[in-house]
Short mmCIF file of C-alpha atoms and ligand atoms in Angstrom, two decimals:
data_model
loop_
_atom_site.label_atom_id
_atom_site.label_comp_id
_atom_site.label_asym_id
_atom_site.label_seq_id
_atom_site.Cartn_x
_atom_site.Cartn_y
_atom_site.Cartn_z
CA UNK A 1 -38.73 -24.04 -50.55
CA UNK A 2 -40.30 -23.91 -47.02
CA UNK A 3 -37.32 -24.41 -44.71
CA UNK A 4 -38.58 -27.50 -42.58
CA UNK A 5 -39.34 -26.57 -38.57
CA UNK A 6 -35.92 -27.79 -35.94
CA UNK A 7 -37.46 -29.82 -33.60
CA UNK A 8 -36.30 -28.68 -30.01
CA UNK A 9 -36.25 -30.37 -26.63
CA UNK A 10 -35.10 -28.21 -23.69
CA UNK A 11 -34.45 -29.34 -20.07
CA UNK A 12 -34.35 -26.83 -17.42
CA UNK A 13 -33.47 -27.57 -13.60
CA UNK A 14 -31.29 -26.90 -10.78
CA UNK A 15 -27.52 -27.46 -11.03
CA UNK A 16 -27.26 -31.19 -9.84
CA UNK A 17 -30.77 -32.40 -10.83
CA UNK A 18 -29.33 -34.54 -13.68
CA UNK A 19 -30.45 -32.67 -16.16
CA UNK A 20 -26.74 -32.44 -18.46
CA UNK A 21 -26.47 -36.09 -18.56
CA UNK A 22 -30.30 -36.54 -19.15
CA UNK A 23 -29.70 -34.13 -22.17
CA UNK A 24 -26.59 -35.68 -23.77
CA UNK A 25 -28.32 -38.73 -23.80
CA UNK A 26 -31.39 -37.43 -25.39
CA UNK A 27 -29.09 -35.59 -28.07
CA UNK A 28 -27.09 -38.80 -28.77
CA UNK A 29 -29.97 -41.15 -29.04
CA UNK A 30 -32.13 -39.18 -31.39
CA UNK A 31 -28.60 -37.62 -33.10
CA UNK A 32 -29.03 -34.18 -32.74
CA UNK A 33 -27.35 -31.69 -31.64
CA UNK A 34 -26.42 -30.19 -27.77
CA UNK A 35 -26.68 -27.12 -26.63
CA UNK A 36 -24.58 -26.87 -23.30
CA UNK A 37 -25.94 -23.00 -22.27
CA UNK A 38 -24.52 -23.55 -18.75
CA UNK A 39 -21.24 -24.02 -20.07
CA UNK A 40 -21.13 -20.71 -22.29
CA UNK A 41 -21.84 -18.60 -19.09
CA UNK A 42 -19.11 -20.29 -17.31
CA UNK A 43 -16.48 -19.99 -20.58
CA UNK A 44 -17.35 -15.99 -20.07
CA UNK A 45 -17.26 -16.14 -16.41
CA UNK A 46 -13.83 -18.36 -17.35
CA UNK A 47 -13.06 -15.30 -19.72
CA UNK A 48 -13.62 -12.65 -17.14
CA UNK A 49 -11.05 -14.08 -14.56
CA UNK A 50 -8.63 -14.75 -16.88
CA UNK A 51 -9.13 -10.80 -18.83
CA UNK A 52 -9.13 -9.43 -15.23
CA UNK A 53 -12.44 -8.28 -15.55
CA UNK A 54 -14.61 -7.35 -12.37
CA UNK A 55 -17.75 -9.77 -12.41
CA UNK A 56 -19.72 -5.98 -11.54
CA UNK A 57 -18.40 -4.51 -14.67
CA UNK A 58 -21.99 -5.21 -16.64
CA UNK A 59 -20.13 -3.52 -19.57
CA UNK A 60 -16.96 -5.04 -20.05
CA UNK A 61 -19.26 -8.19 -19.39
CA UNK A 62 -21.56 -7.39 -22.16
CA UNK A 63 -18.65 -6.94 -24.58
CA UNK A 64 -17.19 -9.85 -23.59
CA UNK A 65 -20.10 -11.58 -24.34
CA UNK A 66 -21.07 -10.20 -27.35
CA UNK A 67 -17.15 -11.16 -28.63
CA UNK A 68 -16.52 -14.47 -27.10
CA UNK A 69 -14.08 -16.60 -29.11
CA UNK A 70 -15.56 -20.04 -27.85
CA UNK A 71 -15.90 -23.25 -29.36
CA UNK A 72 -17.75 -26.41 -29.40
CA UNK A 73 -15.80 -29.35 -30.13
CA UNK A 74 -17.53 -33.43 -31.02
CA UNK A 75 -15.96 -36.39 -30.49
CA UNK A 76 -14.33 -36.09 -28.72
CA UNK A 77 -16.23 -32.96 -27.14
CA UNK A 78 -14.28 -30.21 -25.99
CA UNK A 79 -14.79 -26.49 -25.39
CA UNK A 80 -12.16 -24.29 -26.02
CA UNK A 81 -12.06 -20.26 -25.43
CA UNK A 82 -9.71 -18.49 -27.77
CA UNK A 83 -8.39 -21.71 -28.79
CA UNK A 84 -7.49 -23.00 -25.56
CA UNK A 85 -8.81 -25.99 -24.26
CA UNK A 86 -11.17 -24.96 -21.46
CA UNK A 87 -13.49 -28.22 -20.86
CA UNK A 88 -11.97 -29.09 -17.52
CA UNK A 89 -11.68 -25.44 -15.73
CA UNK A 90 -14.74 -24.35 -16.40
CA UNK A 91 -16.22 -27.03 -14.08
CA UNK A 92 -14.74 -25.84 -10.74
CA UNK A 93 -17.17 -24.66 -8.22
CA UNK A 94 -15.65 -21.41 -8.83
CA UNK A 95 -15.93 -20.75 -11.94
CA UNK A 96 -19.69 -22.48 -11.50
CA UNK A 97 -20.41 -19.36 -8.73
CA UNK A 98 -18.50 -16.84 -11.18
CA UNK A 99 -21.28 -18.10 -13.38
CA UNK A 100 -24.11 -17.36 -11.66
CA UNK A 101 -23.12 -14.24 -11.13
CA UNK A 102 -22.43 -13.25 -14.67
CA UNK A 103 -25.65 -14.90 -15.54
CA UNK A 104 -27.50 -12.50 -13.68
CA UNK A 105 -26.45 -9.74 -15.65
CA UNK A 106 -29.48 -8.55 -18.44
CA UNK A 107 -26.93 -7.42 -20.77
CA UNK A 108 -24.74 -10.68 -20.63
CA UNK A 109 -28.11 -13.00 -21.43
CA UNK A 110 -28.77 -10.80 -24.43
CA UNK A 111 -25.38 -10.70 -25.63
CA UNK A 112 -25.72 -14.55 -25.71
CA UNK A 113 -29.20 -15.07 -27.25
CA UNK A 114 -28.73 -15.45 -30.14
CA UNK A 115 -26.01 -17.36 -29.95
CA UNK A 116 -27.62 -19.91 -27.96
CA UNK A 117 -30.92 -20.05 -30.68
CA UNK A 118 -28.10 -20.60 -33.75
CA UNK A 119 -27.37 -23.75 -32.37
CA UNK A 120 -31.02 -24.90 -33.42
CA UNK A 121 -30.02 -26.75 -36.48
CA UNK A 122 -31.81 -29.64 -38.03
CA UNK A 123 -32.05 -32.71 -37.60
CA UNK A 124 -33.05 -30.99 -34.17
CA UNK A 125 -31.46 -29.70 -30.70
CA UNK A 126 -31.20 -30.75 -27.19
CA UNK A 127 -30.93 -27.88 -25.22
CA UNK A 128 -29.77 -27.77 -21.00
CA UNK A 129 -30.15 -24.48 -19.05
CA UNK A 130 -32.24 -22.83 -17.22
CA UNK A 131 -34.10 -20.44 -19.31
CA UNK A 132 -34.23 -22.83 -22.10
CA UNK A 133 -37.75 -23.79 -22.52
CA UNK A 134 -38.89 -19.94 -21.05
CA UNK A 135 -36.83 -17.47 -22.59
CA UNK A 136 -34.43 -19.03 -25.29
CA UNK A 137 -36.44 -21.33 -27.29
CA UNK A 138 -40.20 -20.68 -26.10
CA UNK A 139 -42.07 -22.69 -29.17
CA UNK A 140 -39.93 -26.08 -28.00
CA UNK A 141 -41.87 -29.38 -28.93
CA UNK A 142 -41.04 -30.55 -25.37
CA UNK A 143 -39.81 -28.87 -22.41
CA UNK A 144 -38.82 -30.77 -19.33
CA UNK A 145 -37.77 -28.99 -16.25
CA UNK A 146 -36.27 -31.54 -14.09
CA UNK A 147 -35.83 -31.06 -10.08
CA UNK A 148 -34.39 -32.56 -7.09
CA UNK A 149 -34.07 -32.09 -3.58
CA UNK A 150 -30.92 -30.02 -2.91
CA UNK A 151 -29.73 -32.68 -0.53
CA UNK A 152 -29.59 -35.51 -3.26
CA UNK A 153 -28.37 -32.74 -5.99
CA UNK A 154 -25.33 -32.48 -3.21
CA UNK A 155 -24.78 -35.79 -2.95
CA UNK A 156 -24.61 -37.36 -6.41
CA UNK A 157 -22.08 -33.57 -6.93
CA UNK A 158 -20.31 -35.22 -4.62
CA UNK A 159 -19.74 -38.38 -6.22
CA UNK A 160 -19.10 -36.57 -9.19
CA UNK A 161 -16.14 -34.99 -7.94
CA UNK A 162 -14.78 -37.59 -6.33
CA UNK A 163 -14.56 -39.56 -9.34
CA UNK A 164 -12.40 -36.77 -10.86
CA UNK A 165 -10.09 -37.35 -7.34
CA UNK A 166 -11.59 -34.27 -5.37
CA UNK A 167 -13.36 -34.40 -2.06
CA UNK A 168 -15.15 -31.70 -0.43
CA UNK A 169 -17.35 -32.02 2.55
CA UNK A 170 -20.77 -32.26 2.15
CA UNK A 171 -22.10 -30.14 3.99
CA UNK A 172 -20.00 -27.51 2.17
CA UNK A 173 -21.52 -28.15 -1.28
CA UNK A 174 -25.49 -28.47 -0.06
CA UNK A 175 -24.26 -24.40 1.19
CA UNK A 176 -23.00 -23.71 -2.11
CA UNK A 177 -26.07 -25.70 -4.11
CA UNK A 178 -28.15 -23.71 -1.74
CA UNK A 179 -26.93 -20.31 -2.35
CA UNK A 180 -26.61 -20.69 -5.95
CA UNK A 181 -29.83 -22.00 -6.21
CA UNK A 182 -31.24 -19.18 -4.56
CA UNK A 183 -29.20 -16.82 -6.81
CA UNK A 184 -30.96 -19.14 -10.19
CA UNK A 185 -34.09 -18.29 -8.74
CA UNK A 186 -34.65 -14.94 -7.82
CA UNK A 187 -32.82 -12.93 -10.00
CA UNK A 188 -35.23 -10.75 -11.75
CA UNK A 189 -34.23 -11.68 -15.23
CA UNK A 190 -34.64 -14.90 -16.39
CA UNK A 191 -34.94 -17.19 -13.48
CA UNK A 192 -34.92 -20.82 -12.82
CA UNK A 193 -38.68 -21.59 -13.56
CA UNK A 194 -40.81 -24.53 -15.11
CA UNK A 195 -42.15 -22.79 -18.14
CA UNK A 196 -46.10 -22.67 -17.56
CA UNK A 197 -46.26 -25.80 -20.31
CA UNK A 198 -43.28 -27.78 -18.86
CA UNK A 199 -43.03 -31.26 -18.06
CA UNK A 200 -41.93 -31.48 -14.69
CA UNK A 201 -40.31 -34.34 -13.17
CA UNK A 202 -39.01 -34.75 -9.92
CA UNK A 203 -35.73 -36.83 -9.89
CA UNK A 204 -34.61 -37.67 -6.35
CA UNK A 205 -35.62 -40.82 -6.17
CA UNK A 206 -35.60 -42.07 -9.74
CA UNK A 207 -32.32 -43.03 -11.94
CA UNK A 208 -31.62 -41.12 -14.68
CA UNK A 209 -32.48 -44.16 -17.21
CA UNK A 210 -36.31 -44.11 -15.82
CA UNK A 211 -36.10 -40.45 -16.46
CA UNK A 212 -35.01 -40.81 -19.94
CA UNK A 213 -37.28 -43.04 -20.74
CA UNK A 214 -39.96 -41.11 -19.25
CA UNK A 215 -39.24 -38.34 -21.59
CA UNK A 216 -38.58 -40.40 -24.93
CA UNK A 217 -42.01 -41.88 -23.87
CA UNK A 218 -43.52 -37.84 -23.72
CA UNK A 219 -42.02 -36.82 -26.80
CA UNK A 220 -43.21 -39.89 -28.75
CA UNK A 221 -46.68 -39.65 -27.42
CA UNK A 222 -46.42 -35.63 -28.89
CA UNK A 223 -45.49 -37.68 -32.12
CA UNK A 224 -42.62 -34.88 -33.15
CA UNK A 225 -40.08 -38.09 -32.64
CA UNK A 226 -41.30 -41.59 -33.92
O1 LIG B 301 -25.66 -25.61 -15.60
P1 LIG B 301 -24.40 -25.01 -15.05
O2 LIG B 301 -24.18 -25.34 -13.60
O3 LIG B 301 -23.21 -25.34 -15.89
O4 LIG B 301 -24.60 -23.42 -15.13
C1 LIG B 301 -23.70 -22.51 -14.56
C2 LIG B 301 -24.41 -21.24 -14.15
O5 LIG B 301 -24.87 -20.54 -15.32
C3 LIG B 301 -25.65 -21.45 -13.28
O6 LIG B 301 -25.41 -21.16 -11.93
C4 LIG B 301 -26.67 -20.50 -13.79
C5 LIG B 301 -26.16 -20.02 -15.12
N1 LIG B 301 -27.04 -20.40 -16.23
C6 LIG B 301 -28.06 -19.55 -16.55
O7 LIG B 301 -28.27 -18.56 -15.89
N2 LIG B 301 -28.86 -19.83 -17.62
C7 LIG B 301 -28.66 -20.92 -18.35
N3 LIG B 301 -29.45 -21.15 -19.40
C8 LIG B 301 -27.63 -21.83 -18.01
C9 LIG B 301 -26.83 -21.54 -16.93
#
């Protein structure tokens, strides 16, 4: 029997452009499932610290990578690295640098392909990165790549934190969005780049229900969703 096509959605952007909580919506509305790729780099960049292993080491890193006891937990969702619950530390702004830095590593995105592409399953798959709709899953029905100005991205970070009880200045997180950013975008492998057939929207000054809508609308009108 033919083995029917996955349907796939991706949504690339900057850290802070919305693009995780325009994704988990997506996934729950049309109940399929998430891929979360920022969060694997930062469970091995979370791995890394913890193993004492130099975020240079492009070796150790690759192993790592290519053995990375990490798990994807629904409902309630939780991510947990060799069975410890992980969901929480992986989102400091440290381990989010650590991240980028592991991420630039050629050997660390291979070692997680095709981990990332096993996660297209049917009913169909959501998936939030950066490389998602360029490198990981190029024949995607849809692929938005959603952007914002860093200055907004910083803000609504900020609000984000503070509703978890932290505040940091900022000024200090549009430095960090910045540098990271510019990290995302230059590396030579993989960077942060609208695929040449990507929907790009521009989300500092819409809500994230107008951009939802705006790309349940697209994917309807491409008729792979009814
Ligand atoms: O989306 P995020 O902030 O959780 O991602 C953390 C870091 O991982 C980010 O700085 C860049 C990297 N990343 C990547 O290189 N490719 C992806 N597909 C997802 C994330």
């Amino acid at each position: 029997m033919m083995q029917r096509k996955v349907p796939v959605i991706t949504v690339d952007g900057p850290s802070g452009s919305g693009k995780g909580t325009l994704s988990r919506q997506l996934a729950h509305a049309l109940k399929w499932h998430f891929l979360d790729s920022g969060a694997l780099y930062r469970v091995l960049a979370l791995a890394a610290i913890r193993h004492a292993v130099a975020l240079d080491n492009h070796q150790a890193l690759e192993v790592l990578g290519l053995h990375l006891d990490v798990t994807f937990e629904h409902e309630p969702m939780r991510i947990l690295l060799e069975g410890q619950d992980v969901t929480l530390a992986i989102r400091t702004e440290e381990c989010g640098n650590a991240a980028s830095k592991v991420a630039a590593i050629p050997a660390v995105r291979t070692a997680l392909l095709e981990r990332q592409r096993a996660f297209s399953e049917l009913p169909g798959l959501v998936a939030d990165g950066r490389d998602m709709g360029t490198v990981v899953f190029p024949d995607a029905d849809l692929k938005v790549f959603l952007d914002a100005s860093a200055k907004i991205r910083a803000i609504r970070r900020q609000a984000q934190l503070k509703e978890q009880g932290i505040d940091v200045s900022l000024d200090d997180l549009f430095a960090e969005i910045s540098e990271r950013d510019k990290r995302d975008r230059e590396r030579a492998i993989a960077p942060l780049v609208a695929a040449k057939d990507a929907y790009v929207i521009d989300s500092t000054s819409m809500s994230i229900q107008e951009v939802f809508q705006m790309v349940l609308a697209e994917a309807k009108k491409r008729h792979f969703i009814t």
